[in-house]
Structures are given as structure tokens and as C-alpha cells.
Coordinates of C-alpha atoms and ligand atoms in Angstrom, one line a residue:
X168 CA -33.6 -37.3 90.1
X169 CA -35.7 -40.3 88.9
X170 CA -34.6 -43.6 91.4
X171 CA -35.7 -47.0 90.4
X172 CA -35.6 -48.8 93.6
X173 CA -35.8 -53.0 93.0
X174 CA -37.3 -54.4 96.5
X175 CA -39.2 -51.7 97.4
X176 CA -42.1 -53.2 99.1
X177 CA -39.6 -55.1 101.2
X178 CA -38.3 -53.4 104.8
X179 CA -35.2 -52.0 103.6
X180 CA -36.9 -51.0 100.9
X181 CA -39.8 -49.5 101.5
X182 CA -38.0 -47.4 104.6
X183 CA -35.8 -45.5 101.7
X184 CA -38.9 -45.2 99.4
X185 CA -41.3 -43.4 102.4
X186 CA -37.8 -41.1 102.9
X187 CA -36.9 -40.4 99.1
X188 CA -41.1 -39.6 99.1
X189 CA -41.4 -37.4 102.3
X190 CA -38.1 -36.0 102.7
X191 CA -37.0 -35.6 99.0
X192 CA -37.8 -34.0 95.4
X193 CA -36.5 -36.8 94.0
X194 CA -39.5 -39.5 91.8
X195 CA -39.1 -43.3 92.9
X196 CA -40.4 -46.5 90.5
X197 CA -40.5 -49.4 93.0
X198 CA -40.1 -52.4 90.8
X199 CA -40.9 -55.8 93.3
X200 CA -41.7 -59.0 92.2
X201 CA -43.9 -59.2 95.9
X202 CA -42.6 -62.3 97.3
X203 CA -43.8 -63.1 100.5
X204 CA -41.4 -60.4 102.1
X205 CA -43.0 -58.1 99.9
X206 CA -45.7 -55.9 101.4
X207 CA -47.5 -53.1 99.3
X208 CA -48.6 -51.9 103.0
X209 CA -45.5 -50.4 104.0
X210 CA -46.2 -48.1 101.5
X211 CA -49.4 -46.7 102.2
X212 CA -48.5 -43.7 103.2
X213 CA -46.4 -42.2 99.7
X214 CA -49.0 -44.5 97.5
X215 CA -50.9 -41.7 96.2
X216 CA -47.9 -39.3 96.1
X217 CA -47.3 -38.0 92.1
X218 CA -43.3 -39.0 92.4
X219 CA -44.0 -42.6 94.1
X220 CA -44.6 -45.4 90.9
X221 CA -45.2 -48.6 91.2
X222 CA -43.9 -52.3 88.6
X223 CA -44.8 -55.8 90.4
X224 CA -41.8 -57.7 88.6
X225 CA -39.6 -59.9 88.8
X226 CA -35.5 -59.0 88.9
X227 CA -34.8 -62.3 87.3
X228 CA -37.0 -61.4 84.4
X229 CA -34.7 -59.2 81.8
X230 CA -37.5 -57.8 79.8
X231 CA -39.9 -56.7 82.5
X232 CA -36.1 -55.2 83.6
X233 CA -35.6 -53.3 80.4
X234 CA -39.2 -52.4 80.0
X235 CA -38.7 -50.3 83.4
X236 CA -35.4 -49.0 82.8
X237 CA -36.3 -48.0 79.0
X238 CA -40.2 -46.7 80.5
X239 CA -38.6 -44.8 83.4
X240 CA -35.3 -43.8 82.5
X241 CA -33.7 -43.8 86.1
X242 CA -30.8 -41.4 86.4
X243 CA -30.2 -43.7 89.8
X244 CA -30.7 -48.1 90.4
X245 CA -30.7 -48.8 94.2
X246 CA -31.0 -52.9 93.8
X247 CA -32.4 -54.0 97.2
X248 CA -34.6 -56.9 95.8
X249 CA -33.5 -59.8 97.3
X250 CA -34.4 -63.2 99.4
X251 CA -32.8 -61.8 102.5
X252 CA -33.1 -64.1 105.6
X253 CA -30.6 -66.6 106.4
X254 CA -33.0 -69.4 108.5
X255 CA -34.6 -69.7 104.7
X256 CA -31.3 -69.9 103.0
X257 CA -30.6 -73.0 105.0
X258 CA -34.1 -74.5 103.8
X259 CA -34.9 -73.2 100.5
X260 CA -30.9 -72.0 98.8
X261 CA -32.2 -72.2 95.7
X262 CA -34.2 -69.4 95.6
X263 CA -31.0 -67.1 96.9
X264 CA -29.1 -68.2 94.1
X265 CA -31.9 -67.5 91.7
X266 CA -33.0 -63.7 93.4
X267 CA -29.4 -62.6 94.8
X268 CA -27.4 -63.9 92.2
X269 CA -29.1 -64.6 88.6
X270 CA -31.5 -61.8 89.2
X271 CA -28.5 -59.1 90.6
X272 CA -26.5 -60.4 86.9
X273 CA -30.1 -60.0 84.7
X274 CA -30.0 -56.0 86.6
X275 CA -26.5 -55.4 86.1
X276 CA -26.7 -56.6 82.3
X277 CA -30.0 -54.3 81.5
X278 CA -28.5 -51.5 83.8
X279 CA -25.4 -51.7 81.5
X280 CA -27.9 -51.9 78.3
X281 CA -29.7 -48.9 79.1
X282 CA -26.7 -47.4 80.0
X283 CA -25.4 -47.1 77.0
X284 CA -28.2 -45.3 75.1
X285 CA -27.2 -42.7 77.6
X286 CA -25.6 -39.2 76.7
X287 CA -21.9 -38.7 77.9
X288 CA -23.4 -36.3 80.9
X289 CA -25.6 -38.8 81.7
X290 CA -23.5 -41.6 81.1
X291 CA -21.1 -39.7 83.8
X292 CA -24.0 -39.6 86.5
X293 CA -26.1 -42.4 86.2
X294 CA -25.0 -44.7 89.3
X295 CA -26.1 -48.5 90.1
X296 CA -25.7 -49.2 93.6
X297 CA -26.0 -52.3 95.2
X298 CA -27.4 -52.5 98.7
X299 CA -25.6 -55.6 100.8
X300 CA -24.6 -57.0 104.0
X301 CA -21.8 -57.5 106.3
X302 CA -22.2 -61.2 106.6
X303 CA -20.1 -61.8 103.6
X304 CA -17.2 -60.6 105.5
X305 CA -17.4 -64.3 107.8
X306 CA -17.0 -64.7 111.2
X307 CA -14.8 -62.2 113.8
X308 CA -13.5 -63.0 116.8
X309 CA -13.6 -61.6 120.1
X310 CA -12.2 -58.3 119.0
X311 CA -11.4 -56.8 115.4
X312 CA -13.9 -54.9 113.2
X313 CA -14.8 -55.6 108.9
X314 CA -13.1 -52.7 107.2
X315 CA -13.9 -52.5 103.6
X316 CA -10.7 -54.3 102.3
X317 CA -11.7 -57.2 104.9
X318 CA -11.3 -60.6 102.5
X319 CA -14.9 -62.0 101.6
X320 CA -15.1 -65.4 103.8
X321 CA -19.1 -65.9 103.3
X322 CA -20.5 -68.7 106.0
X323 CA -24.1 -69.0 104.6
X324 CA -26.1 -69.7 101.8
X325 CA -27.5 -66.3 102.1
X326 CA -23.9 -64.4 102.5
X327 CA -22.4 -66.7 99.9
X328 CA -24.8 -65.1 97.7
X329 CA -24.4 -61.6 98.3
X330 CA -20.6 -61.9 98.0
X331 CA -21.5 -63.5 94.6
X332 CA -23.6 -60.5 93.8
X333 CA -21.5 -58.4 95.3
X334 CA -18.4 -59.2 93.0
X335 CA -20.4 -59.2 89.8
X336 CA -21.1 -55.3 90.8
X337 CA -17.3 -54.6 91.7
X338 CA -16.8 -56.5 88.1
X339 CA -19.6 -54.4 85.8
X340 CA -17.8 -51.8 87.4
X341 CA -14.2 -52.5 86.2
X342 CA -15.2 -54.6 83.1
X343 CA -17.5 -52.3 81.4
X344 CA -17.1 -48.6 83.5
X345 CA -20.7 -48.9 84.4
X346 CA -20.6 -46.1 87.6
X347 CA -21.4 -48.4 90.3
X348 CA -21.2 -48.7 94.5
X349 CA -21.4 -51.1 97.1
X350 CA -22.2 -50.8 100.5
X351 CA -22.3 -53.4 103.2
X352 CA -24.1 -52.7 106.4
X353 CA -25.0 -54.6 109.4
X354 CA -28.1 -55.7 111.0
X355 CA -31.3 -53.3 110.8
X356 CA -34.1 -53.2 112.6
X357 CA -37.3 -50.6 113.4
X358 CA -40.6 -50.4 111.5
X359 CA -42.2 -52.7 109.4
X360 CA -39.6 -55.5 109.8
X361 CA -40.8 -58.7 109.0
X362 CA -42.1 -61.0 111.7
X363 CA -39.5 -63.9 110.9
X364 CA -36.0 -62.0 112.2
X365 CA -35.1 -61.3 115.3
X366 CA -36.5 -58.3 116.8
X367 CA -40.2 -58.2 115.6
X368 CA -40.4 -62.1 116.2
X369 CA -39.5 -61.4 119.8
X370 CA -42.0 -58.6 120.5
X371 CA -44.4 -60.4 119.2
X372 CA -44.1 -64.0 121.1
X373 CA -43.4 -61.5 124.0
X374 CA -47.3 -60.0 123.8
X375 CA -48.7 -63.4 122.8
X376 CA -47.2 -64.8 126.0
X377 CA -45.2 -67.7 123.9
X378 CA -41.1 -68.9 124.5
X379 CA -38.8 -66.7 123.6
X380 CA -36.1 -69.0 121.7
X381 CA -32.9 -67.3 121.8
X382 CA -30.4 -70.0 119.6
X383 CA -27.5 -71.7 121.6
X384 CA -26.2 -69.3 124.2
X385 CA -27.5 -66.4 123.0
X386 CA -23.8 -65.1 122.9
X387 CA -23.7 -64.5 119.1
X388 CA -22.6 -60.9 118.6
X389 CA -24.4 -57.9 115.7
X390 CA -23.8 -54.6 115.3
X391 CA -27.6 -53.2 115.1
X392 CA -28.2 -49.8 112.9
X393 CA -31.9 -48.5 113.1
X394 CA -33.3 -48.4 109.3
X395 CA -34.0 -44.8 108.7
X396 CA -30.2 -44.5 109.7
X397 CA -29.5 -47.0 107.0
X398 CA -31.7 -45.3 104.5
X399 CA -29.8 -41.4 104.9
X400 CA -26.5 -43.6 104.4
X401 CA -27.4 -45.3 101.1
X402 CA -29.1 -41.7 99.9
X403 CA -25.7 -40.5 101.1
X404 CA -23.8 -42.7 98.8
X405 CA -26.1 -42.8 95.7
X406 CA -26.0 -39.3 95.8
X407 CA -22.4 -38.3 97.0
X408 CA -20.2 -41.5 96.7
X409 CA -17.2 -42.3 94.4
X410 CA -17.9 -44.9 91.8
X411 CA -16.2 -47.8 92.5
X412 CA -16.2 -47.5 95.8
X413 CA -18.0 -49.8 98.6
X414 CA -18.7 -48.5 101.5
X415 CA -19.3 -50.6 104.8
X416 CA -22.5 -49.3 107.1
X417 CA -22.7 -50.0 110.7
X418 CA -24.5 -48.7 113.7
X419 CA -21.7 -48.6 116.2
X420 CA -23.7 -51.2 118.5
X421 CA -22.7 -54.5 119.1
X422 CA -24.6 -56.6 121.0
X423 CA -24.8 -60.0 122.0
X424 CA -28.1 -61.2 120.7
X425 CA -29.6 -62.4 124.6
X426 CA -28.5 -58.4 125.6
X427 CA -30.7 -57.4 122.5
X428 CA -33.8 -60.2 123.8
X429 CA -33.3 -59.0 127.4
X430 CA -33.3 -55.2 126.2
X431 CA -37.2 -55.5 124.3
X432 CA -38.4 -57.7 127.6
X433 CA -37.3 -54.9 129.8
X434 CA -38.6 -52.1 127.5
X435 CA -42.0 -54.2 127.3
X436 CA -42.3 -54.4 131.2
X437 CA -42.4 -50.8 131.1
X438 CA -44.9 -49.9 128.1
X439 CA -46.9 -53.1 128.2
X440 CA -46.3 -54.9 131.3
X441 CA -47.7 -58.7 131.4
X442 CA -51.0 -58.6 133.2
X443 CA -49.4 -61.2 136.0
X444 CA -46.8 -58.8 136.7
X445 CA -44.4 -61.1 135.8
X446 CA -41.0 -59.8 133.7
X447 CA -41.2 -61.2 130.0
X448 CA -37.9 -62.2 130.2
X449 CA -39.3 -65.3 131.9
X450 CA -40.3 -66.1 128.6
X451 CA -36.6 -66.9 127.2
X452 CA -35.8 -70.5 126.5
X453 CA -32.9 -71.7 124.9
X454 CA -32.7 -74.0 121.7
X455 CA -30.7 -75.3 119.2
X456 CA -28.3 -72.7 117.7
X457 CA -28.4 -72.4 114.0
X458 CA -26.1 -74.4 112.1
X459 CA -23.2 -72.3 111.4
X460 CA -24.3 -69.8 113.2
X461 CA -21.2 -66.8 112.6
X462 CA -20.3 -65.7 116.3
X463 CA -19.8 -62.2 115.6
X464 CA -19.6 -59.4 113.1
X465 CA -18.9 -56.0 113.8
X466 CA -18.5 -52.9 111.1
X467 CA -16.2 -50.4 111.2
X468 CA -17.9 -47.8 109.2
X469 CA -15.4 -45.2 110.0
X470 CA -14.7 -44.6 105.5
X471 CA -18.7 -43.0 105.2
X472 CA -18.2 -40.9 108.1
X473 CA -15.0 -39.1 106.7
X474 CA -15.9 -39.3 103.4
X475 CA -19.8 -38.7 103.1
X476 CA -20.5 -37.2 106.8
X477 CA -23.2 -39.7 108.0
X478 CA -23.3 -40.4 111.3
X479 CA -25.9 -42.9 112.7
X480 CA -29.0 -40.9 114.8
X481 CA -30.1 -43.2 116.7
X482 CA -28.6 -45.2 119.5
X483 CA -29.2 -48.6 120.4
X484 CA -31.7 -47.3 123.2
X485 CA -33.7 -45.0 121.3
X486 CA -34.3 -46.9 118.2
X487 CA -35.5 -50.0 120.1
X488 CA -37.5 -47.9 122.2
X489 CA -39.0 -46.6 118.9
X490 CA -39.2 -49.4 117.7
X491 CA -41.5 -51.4 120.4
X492 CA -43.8 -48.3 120.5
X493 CA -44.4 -48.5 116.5
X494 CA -45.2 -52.8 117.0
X495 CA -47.6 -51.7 120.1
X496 CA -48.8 -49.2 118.4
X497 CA -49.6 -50.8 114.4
X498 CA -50.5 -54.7 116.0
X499 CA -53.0 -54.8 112.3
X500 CA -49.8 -54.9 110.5
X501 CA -48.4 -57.6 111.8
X502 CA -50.5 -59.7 113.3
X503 CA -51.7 -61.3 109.9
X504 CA -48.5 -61.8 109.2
X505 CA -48.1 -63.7 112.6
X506 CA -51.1 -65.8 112.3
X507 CA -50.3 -66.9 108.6
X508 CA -47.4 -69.1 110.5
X509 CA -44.7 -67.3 108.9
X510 CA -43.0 -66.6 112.2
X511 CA -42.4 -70.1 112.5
X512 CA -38.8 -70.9 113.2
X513 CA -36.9 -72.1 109.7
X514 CA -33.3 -73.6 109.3
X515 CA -33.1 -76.1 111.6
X516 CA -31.3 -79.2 110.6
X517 CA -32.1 -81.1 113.6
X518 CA -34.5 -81.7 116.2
X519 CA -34.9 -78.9 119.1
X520 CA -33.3 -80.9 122.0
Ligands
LIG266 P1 -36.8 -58.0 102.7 O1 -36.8 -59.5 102.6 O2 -37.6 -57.3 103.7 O3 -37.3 -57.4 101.3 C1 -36.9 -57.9 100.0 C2 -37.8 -57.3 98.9 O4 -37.3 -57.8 97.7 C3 -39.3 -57.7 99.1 O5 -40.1 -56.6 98.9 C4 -39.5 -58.8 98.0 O6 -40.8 -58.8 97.4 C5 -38.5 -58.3 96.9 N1 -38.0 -59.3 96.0 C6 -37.6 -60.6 96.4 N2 -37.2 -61.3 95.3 C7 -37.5 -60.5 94.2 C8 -37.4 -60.6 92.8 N3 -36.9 -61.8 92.3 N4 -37.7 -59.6 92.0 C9 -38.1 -58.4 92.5 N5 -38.3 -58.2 93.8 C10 -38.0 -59.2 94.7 O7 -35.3 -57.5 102.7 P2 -34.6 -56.3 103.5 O8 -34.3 -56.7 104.9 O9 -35.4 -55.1 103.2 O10 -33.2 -56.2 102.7 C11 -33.1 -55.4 101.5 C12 -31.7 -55.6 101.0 O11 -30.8 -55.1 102.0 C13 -31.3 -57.0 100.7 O12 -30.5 -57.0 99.5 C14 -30.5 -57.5 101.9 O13 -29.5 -58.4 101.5 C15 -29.8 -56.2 102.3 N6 -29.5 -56.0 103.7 C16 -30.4 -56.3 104.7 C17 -30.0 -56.1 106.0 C18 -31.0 -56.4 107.1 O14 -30.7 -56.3 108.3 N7 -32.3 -56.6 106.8 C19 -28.7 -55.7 106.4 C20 -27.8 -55.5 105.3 C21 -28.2 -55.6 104.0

């Protein structure tokens, strides 16, 4: 099949690209507008492959859109572009609305264009799917888990405009029949996650021997899925799911996020211990917790299992032990990234106390 993948320079993104490339027949276009997120790097290894394209543009911009769809002819869309981290959203919303929203419509309403220039067997198989998060769910409590008919009750900038995007899709779908899915997973990490979330930003204060700021407690609760598990889901749906349908995504791990900070320091004292011989979870500080900061979300992603027969590979364990070996092991990648200040901490409304 011929997949035009939006965002495929991001991490997400470029994880399904390197699978649809080395473990597929299938021929990718990656069509990214290369925001700052957006790394051509992550790529290196399919670049020269005969199936792997590449279009630096911009979702928002219809006619670059049509010009891909019409010059490609994609019998799949996997829409991944978007601005995708939640400390910006409280900064810089604007831009969300613009990418996640304005640019999801501009997709959906050339998707639907192209669409219909389609035969009726082609017409019948062409799918959009629309990659998205658990956060528009809200906030749980202690215990419960987001099913897919779980209300949307969006907290941030950021989820508020996924749930947006995510109900033009569901509407594109009734309104005009277009084939499309949805699916909503939780928090990824592993390789070639940018060095402003969680995970990589703590490795790498860890090896530079900086704080480790955890926000508030540290008590806020995700449920973490590794990304190549993500990526065999979404080829799972694209490939396999009912139009229509969403489908939720989750790694069956829920952590608090000081277990997940306390889990790299320990798996650093064993591959990379501090010179000192001191634990790096000396390094954790508290500061100010993120405005709004949701307390927990946790998926139940029980509907792909029985209906599509993924199954997460990796367990907590293994993927951040794969995880820390890849940042030890590929420091060139992101240490630019590190040095040009864009781990700096973002979405603070108020002075650290
Ligand atoms: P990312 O920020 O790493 O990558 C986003 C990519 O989109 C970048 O390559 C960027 O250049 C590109 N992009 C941004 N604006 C664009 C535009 N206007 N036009 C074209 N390209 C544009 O994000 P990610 O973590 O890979 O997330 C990918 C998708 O998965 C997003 O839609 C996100 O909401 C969703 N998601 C992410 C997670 C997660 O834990 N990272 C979890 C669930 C869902």
C-alpha cells in the first residue's frame, strides 16, 4: 500500500516510518512542515530506501496538501503532524490551535477531495486515521480506567485541541462517509524522543550532573507504552480496524511519575554510574507543579486486544532499559538538541518557589 504519513520527522512519527520501511512492503511519503520537533535524523536510516519519500510542508497549507495527496495517491493517511507537548501549550496555544486543529480540518477536507476522485474499490479501502492522545479523556481518580466511550473532559490547551481534532475526524466520518479511525494512546517513550518531555530530559540532566525537577509531588500518575509498541498498534488499525471506530492504546503501566524518575536513576547507577559513586537520584529536586497538572490517566485498551490482537511487547522494565542504552549509546543526537536550550523547562506561570 502507498501511506502518506503527516509528522513523520517527529518521534511518533518517524518510529512508524523506520517500521513501515524495515519491516513492511508497504511505500511511505512523509509530508512535515519540520518544526522544531521535526528531525530529518531520525530518518537516516530508511532515507535512501526506494519506498521512503520525502515533502517538507505544512498541514495547514491546503494546496501543498492536495499537491501530495493528488502526486502520491495514498491508499492510507496516518495524520500525526502536530505541536504535541503540553509545557508549550501553556506558553505558546496559538500554535496548537493553528497545527492540531486548523491544520487536522485543511487534511480532512483535501483527504475528503481526493477521496472522491477515487473508484468505488478504492473509495471502500482508502482509510484516514488520526493518531491522538489520552489526555482528552481529563483527569481520573485514584482508580477507574478511559474506555473508548469515556466523555471527552480536555484539561489543557494541548488536549483541548486534540479533542477538537478529534471530533472533526469522528464528524468527516459521519458527515461525509470518509473511512476514518481514531485511536487515543497514552504516554510513549524510547528512541529519538525529544529532549523537552519527560524521560529523555531526565537522562540527560542525569549524565550532565544537573537537578532533576520532578513537578509538585511527583505523584501524578501515566500509563507509559514503549513507541515501537505504539507503532504495531496504529499499523494494526490502519490496516485491520473498522471505520468509524476509535480505538484507545495503552501500555498496561501506570506509574507515578517520581517511580518513572527514580526507575532511569537506578537503571543509570548500573550502566553509567556517577564517577563519585553517588546514586543519581540525589539529583531529584522538587518544583512547582504544572498548572493544571491532570493527576492521573490510565487506558484501558482492552477493545484492540480483542478486536485487532495487539498486545504491548515490551514491559515497563525492558523498554526503559532499552531505552537508556539507545540515549548512552547515540549522545550526537541529542546533545545538540540539549545545548540549543530547548530542554529548558516551559509552562510555568509562576516563579519556581
Ligand atoms: P512530535 O512533536 O515529536 O512530532 C510532531 C511532528 O509533526 C514533527 O515532525 C513536526 O515537524 C511535525 N509538524 C508539526 N506541525 C506541523 C505542521 N503544521 N505541518 C506538518 N508537520 C508538522 O510529536 P509525537 O510525540 O511524535 O506525536 C505525534 C502524534 O501522536 C501527535 O499527534 C500527538 O498528539 C500524538 N500522541 C503523542 C503521544 C506521546 O506520548 N508523544 C501520545 C499519544 C498521542
Amino acid at each position: 500500500m502507498r501511506i502518506l504519513v503527516t509528522g513523520g520527522a517527529g518521534f511518533i512519527g518517524s518510529a512508524l516510518v523506520r517500521h513501515l520501511i524495515e519491516n513492511t512492503a508497504h511505500e511511505v511519503l512523509n509530508f512535515d512542515k519540520l518544526t522544531y520537533a521535526g528531525l530529518l535524523s531520525t530518518l537516516d536510516s530508511v532515507a535512501r530506501s526506494s519506498r521512503y519519500r520525502f515533502v517538507q510542508g505544512d498541514v495547514c497549507d491546503a494546496a501543498s496538501v492536495r499537491a501530495a495527496l493528488d502526486d502520491f495517491r495514498p491508499d492510507i493517511v496516518t495524520h500525526l503532524a502536530a505541536e504535541s507537548h503540553v509545557d508549550r501549550s501553556i506558553d505558546e496555544p496559538g500554535a496548537f490551535i493553528q497545527t492540531n486543529i486548523v491544520g487536522t480540518y485543511t487534511m480532512l477536507a483535501e483527504a475528503r477531495r481526493y477521496w472522491s476522485t477515487l473508484g468505488s474499490t478504492e473509495q471502500a479501502a482508502f482509510r484516514f486515521h488520526h493518531i491522538s492522545t489520552d489526555e482528552v479523556y481529563g483527569s481520573l481518580g485514584d482508580t477507574g480506567l478511559f474506555t473508548e466511550s469515556t466523555p471527552y473532559d480536555p484539561r489543557s490547551p494541548y488536549s483541548a485541541s486534540k479533542a477538537g481534532s478529534d471530533h472533526l475526524v469522528q464528524a468527516w466520518g459521519h458527515t461525509y462517509g470518509l473511512p476514518v479511525l481514531v485511536t487515543n494512546c497514552s504516554n510513549n517513550y524510547g528512541p529519538y524522543h525529544y529532549p523537552e518531555k519527560l524521560i529523555p530530559l531526565m537522562i540527560a540532566k542525569a549524565l550532565d550532573g544537573e537537578a532533576l525537577p520532578v513537578y509538585g509531588k511527583g505523584d501524578q500518575v501515566r500509563d507509559w507504552l514503549y513507541v515501537d509498541d505504539h507503532v504495531r498498534a496504529l499499523q494494526a488499525v490502519f490496516e485491520r480496524g473498522e471505520p468509524g471506530r476509535r480505538y484507545n492504546v495503552g501500555g498496561h503501566n501506570e506509574k507515578q511519575n517520581i517511580e518513572v524518575v527514580r526507575t532511569l536513576c537506578a537503571t543509570l547507577d548500573r550502566l553509567a554510574p556517577r564517577a563519585d559513586g553517588i546514586p543519581y537520584a540525589e539529583q531529584i529536586t522538587f518544583v512547582v507543579d504544572r498548572p493544571g497538572h491532570d493527576r492521573r490517566y490510565a487506558i484501558d485498551a482492552s477493545r484492540i486486544g480483542r478486536e485487532l490482537g495487539w498486545k504491548p511487547r515490551e514491559t515497563f522494565e525492558t523498554g526503559i532499559e532499552k531505552t537508556v542504552r539507545w540515549y548512552l549509546e547515540h549522545e550526537e543526537w541529542w546533545r545538540p538538541l540539549v545545548a540549543a536550550k530547548a530542554a529548558e523547562r516551559r509552562g510555568v506561570c509562576e516563579p519556581e518557589g
